[in-house]
PDB file of C-alpha atoms in Angstrom:
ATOM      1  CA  UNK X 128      -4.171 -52.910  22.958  1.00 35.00           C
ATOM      2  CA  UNK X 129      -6.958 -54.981  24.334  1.00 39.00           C
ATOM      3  CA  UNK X 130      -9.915 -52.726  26.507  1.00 36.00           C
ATOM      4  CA  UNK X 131      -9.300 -54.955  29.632  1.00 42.00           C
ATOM      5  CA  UNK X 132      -5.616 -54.014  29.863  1.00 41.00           C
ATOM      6  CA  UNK X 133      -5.901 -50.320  29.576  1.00 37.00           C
ATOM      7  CA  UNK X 134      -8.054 -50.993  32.531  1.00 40.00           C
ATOM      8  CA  UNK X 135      -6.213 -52.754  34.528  1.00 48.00           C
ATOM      9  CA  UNK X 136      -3.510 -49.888  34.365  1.00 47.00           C
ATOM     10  CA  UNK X 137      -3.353 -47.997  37.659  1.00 53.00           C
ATOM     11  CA  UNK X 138      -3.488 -45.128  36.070  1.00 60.00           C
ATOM     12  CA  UNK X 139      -5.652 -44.873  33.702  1.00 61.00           C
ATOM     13  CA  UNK X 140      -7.981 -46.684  36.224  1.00 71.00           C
ATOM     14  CA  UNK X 141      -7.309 -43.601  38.558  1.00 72.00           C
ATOM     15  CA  UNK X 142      -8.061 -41.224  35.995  1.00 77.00           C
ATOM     16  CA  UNK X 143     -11.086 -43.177  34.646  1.00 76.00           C
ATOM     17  CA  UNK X 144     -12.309 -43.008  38.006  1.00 78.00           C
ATOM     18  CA  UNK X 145     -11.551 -39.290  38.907  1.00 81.00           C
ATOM     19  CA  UNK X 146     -13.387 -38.221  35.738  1.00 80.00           C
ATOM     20  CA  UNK X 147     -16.263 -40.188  36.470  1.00 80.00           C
ATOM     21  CA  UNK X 148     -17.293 -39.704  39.991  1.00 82.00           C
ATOM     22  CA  UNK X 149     -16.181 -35.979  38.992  1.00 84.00           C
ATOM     23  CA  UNK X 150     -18.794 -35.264  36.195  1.00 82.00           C
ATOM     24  CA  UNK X 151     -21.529 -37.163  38.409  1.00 81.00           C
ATOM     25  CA  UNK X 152     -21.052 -35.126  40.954  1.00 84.00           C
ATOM     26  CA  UNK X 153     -20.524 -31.929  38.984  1.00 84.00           C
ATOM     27  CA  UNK X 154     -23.856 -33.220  37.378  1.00 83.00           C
ATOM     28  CA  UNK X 155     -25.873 -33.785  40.686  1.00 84.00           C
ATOM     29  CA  UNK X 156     -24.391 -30.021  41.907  1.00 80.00           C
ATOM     30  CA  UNK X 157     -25.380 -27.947  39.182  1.00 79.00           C
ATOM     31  CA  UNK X 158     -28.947 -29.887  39.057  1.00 79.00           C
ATOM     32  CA  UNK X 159     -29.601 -29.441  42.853  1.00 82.00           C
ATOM     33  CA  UNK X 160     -27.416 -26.554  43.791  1.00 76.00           C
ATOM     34  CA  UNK X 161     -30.581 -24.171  44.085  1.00 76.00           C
ATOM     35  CA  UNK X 162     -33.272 -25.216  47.000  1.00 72.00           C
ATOM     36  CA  UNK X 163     -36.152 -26.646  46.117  1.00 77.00           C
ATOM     37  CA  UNK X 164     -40.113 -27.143  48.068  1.00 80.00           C
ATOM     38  CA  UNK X 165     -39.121 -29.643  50.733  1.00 89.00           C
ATOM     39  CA  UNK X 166     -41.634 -32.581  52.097  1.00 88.00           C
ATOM     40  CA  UNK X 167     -43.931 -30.967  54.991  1.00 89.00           C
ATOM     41  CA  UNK X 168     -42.510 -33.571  57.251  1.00 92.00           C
ATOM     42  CA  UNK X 169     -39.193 -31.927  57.289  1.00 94.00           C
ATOM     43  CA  UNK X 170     -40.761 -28.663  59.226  1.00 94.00           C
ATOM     44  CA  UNK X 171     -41.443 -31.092  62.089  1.00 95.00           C
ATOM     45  CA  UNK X 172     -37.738 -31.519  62.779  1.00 96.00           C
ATOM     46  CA  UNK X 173     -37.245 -27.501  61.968  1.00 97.00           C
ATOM     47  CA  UNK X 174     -39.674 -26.560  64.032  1.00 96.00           C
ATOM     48  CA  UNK X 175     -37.916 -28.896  67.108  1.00 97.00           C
ATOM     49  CA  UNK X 176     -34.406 -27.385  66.175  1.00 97.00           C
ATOM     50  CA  UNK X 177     -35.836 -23.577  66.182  1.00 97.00           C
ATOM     51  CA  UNK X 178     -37.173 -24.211  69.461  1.00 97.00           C
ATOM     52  CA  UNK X 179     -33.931 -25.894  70.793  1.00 97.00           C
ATOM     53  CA  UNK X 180     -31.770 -23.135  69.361  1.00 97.00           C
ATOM     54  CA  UNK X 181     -34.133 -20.299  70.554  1.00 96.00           C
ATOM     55  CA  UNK X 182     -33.477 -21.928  74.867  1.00 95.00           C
ATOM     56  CA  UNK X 183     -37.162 -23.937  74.616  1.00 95.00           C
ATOM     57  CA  UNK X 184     -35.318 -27.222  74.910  1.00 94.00           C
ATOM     58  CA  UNK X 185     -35.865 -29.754  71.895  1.00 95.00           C
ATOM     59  CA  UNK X 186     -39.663 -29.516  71.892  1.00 95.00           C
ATOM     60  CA  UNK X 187     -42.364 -28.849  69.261  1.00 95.00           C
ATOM     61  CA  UNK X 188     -44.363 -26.706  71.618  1.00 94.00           C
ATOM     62  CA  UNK X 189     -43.001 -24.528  73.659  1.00 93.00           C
ATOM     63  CA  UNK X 190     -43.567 -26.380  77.790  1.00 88.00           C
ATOM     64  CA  UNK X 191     -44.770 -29.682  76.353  1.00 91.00           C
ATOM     65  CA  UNK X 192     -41.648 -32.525  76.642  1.00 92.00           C
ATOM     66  CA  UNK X 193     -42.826 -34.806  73.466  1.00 92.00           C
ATOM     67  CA  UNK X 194     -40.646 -36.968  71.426  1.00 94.00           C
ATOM     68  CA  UNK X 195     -42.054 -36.200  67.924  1.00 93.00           C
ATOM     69  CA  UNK X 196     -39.125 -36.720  65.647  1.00 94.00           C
ATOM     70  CA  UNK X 197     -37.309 -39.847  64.939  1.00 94.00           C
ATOM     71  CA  UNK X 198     -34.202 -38.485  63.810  1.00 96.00           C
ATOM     72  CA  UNK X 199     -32.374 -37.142  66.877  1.00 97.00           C
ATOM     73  CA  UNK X 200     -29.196 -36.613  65.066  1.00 97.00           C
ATOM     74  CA  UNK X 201     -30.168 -34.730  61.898  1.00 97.00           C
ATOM     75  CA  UNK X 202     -32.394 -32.055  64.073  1.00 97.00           C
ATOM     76  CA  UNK X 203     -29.382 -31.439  66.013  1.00 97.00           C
ATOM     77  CA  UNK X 204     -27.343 -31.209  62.918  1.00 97.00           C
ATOM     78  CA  UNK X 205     -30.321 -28.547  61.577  1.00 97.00           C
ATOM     79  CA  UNK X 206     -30.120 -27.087  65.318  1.00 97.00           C
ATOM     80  CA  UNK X 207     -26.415 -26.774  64.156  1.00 97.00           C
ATOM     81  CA  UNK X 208     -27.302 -24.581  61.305  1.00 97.00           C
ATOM     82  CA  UNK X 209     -29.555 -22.691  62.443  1.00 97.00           C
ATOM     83  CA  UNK X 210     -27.384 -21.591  65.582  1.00 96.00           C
ATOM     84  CA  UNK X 211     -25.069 -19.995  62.697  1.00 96.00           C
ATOM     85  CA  UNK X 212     -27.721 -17.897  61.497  1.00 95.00           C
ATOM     86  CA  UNK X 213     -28.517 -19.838  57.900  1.00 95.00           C
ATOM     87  CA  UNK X 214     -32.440 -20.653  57.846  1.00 94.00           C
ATOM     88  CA  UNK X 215     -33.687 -24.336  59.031  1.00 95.00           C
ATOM     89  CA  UNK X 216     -34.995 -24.872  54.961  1.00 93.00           C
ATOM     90  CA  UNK X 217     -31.584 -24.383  53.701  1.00 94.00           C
ATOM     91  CA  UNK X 218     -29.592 -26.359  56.356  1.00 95.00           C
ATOM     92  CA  UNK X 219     -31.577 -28.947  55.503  1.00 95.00           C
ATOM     93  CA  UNK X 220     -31.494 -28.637  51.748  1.00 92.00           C
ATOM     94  CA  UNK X 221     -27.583 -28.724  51.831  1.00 92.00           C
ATOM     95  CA  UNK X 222     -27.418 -31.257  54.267  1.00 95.00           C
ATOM     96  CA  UNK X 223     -29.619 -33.289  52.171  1.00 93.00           C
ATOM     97  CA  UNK X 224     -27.024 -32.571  49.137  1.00 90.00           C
ATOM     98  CA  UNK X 225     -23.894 -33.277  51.405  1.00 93.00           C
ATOM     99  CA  UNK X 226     -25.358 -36.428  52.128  1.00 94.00           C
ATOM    100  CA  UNK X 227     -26.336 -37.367  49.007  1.00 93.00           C
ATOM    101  CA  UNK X 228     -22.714 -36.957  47.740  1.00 91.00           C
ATOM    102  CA  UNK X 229     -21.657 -39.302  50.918  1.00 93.00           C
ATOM    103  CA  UNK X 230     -23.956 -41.402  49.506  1.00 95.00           C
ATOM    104  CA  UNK X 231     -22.515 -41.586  45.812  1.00 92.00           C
ATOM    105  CA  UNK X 232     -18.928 -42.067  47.211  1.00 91.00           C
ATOM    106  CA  UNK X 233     -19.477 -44.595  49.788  1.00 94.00           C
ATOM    107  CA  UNK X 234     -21.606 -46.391  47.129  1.00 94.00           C
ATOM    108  CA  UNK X 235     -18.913 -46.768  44.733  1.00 91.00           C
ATOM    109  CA  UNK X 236     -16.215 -47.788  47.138  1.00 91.00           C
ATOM    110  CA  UNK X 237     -18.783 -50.360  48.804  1.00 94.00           C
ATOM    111  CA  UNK X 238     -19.262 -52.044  44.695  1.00 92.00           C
ATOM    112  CA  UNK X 239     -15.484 -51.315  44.437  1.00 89.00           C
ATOM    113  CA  UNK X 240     -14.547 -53.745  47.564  1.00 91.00           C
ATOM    114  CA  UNK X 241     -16.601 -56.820  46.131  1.00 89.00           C
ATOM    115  CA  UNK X 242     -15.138 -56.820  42.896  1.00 88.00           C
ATOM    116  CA  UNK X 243     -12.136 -58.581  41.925  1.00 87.00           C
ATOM    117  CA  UNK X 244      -9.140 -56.296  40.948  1.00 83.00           C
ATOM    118  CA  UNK X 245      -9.091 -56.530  37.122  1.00 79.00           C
ATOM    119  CA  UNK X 246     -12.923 -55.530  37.120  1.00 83.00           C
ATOM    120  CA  UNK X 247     -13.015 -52.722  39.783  1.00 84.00           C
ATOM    121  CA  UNK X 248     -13.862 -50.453  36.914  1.00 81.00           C
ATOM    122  CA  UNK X 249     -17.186 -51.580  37.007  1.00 82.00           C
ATOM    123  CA  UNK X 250     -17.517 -50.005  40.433  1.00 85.00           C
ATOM    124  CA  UNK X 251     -18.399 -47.176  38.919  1.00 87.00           C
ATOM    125  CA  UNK X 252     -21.834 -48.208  37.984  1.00 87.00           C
ATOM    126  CA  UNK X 253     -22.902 -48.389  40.900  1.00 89.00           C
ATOM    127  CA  UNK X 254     -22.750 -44.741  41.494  1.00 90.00           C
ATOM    128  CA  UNK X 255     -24.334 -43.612  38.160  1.00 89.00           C
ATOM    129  CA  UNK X 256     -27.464 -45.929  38.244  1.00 90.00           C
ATOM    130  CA  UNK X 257     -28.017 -45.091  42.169  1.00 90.00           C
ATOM    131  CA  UNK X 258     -28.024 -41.572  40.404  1.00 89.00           C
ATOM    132  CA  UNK X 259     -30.322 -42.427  37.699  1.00 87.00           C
ATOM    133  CA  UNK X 260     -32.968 -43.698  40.610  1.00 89.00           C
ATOM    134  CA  UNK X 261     -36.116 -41.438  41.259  1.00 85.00           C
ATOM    135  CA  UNK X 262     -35.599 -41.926  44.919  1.00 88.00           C
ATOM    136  CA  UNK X 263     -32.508 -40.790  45.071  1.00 89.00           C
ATOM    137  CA  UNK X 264     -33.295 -37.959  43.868  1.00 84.00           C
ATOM    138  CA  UNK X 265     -36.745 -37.435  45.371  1.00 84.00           C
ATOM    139  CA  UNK X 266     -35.251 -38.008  48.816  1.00 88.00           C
ATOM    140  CA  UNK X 267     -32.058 -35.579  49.015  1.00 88.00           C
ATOM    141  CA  UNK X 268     -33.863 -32.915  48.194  1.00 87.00           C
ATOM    142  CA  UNK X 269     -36.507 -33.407  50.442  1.00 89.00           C
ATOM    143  CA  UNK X 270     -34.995 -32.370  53.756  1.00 91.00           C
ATOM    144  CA  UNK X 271     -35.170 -34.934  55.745  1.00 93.00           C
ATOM    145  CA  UNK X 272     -32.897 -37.315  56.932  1.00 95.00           C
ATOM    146  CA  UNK X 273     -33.353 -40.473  54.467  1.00 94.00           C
ATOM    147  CA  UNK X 274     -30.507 -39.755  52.274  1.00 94.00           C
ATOM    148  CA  UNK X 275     -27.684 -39.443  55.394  1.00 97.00           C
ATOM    149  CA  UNK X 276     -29.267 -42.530  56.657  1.00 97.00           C
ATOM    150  CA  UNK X 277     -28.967 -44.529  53.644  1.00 96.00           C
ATOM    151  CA  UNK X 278     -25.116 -43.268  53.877  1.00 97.00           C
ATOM    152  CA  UNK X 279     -24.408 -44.637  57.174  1.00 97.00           C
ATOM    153  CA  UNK X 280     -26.264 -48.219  56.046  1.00 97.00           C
ATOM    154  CA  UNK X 281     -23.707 -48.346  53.019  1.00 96.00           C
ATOM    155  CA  UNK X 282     -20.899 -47.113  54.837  1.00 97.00           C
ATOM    156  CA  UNK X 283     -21.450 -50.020  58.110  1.00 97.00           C
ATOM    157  CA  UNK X 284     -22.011 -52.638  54.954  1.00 96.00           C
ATOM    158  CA  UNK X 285     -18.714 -51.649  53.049  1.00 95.00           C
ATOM    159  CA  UNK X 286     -16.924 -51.402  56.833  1.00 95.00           C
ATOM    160  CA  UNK X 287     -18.404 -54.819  57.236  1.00 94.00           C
ATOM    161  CA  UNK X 288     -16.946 -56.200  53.987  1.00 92.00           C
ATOM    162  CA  UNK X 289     -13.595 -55.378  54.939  1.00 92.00           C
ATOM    163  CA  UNK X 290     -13.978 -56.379  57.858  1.00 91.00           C
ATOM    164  CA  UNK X 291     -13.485 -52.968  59.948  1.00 93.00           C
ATOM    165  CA  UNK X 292     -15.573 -53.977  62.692  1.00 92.00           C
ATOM    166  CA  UNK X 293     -14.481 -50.309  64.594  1.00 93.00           C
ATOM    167  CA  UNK X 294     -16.087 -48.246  61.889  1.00 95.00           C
ATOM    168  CA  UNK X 295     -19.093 -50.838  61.425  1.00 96.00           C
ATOM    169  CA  UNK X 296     -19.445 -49.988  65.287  1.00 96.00           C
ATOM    170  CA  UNK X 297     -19.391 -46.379  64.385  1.00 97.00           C
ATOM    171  CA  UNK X 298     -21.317 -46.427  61.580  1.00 97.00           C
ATOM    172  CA  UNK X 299     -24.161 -48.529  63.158  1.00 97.00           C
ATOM    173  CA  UNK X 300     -24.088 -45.629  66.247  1.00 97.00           C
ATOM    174  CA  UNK X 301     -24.325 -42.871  63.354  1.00 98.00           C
ATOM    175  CA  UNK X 302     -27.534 -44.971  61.687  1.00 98.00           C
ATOM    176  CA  UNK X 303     -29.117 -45.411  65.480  1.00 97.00           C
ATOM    177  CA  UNK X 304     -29.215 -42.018  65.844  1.00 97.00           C
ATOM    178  CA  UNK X 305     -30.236 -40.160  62.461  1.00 97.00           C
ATOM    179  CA  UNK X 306     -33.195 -43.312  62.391  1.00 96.00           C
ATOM    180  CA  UNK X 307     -34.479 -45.940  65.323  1.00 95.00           C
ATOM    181  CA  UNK X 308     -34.134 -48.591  62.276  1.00 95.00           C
ATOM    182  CA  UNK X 309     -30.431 -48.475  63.082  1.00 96.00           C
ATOM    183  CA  UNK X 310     -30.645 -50.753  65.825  1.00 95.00           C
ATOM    184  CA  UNK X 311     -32.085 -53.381  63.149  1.00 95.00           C
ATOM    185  CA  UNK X 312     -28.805 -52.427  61.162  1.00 96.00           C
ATOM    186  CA  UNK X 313     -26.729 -53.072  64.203  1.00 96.00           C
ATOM    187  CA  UNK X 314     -27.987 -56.480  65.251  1.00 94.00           C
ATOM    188  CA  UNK X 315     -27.248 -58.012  61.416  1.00 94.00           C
ATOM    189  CA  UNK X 316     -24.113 -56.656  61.296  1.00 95.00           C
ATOM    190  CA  UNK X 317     -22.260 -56.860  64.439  1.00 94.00           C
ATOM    191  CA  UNK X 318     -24.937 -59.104  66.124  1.00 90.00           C
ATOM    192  CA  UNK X 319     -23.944 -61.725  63.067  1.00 87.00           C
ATOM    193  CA  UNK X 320     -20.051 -61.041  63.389  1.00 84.00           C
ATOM    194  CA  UNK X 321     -20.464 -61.868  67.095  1.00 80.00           C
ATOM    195  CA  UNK X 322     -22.110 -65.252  66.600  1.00 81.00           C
ATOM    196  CA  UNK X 323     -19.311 -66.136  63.798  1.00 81.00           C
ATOM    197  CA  UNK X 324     -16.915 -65.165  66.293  1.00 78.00           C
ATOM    198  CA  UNK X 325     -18.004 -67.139  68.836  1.00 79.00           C
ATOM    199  CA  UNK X 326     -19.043 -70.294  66.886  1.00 79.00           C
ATOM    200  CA  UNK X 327     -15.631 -69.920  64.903  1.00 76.00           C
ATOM    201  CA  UNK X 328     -13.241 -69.775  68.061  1.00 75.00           C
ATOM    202  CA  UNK X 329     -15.289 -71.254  70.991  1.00 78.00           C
ATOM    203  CA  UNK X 330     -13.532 -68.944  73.572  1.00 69.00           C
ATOM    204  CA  UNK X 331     -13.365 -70.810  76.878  1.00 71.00           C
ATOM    205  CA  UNK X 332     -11.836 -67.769  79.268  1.00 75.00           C
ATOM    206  CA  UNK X 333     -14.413 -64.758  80.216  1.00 71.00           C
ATOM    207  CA  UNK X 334     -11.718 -62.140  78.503  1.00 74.00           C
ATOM    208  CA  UNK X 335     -11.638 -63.980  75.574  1.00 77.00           C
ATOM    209  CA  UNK X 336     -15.465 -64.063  75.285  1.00 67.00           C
ATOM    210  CA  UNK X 337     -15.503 -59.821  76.773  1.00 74.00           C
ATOM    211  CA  UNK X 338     -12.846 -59.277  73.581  1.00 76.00           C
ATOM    212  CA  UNK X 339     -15.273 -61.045  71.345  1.00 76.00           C
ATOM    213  CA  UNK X 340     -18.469 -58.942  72.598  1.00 81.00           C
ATOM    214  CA  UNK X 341     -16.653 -56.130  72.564  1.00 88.00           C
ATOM    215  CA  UNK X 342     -18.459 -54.390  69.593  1.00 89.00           C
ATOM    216  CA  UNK X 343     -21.909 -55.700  70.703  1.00 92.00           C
ATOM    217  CA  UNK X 344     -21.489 -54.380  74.230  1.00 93.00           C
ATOM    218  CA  UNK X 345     -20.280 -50.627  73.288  1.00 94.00           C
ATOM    219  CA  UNK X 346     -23.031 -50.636  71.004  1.00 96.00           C
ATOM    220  CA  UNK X 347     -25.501 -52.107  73.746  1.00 95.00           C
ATOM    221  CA  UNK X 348     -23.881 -49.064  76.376  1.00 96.00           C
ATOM    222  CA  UNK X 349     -24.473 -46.644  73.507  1.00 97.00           C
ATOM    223  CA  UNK X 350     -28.541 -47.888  73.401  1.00 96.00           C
ATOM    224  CA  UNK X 351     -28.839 -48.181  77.140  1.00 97.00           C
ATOM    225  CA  UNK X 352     -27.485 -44.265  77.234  1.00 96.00           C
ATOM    226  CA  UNK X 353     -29.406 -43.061  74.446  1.00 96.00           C
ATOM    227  CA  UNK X 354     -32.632 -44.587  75.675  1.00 96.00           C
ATOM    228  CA  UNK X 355     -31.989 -43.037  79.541  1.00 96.00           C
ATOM    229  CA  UNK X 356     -31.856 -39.781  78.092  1.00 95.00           C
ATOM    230  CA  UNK X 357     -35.282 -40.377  76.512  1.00 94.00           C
ATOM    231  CA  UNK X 358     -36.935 -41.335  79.468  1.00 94.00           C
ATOM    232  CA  UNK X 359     -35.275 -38.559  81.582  1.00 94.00           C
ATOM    233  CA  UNK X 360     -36.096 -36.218  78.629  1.00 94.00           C
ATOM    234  CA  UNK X 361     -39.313 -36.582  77.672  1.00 92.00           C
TER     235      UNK X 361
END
């Protein structure tokens, strides 16, 4: 029996593939199960979640409304933690990990969608060299919020590639608020589908040119409310 037809079986693709992404992330539990010294920037973003959990408000010092973070969503998501009594250090360490395995997943469905079907095998390389990389490794560990962000990227390109322009909306929201380089994120992606769109079906009625903008202006509400609670904020 030739190699490429015991792939293309459904089955022993499925259990190829369970295997796989199993051991991997068997592997990358057991290697970064226990917490490790996290980057000092990390204790900015603990120190704003402590203070928000503790009835300060989401400030570094205590009476002084600055915006020092740039990664609204993952202090909350330490806040989070820390509100159920587990230290700010190790919410962040298993966040880090939980993202990291988002990251490994999405990854290999994202390869998975651009292959052809008798070569979707392949998609699991994608997944074990992203594994193999320094950064990847250096980065979910660290405690901040790189790794989730790089998960939200992948998962608003593989949305993208199948063309579920819903969850490349939510996906681009997700980005905006873990990092501010989200927005950049959001205007290639939906900004690009929008132009297609229009270029592609010349819409000559206002609702057929509000349908089309649809996912740019929910996006554009989302930034306009996000950036009013900034200024009101801080």
């Amino acid at each position: 029996m030739k190699m490429s037809s015991v792939f293309q079986c459904p089955s022993t693709s499925l259990v190829l593939t369970i295997l796989t992404l199993g051991g991997l992330l068997g592997l990358y539990g057991y290697e970064f199960f226990q917490p490790t010294i996290q980057i000092d920037d990390a204790y900015i973003s603990y120190r704003y979640a402590q203070n928000l959990v503790d009835g300060h408000g989401l400030v570094y010092n205590i009476g002084e409304r600055v915006e020092g973070y740039t990664n609204l969503l993952w202090t909350l998501m330490v806040a989070g933690g820390i509100a159920l009594g587990v230290s700010a250090s190790l919410v962040g360490h298993w966040l880090g990990f939980a993202s990291g395995v988002f990251l490994l997943l999405v990854t290999y469905f994202y390869s998975r969608s651009l292959l052809p079907q008798e070569m979707k095998w392949l998609a699991l390389a994608a997944p074990m060299l992203l594994y193999a990389s320094n950064s990847f490794v250096c980065w979910t560990i660290s405690g901040l919020e790189t790794p989730l962000f790089a998960a939200w990227v992948t998962a608003a390109v593989a949305a993208f590639a199948i063309r579920r322009m819903g969850w490349v909306l939510v996906f681009c929201i997700l980005a905006s608020l873990t990092r501010p380089e989200g927005a950049l994120l959001a205007a290639l992606l939906l900004g690009f589908d929008w132009l297609a769109q229009l270029i592609a079906q010349r819409p000559k009625r206002l609702t057929e040119l509000l349908r089309l903008s649809l996912p740019c202006l929910a996006y554009a509400l989302f930034i306009a409310g996000l950036t009013a609670f900034r200024v009101v904020y801080y």
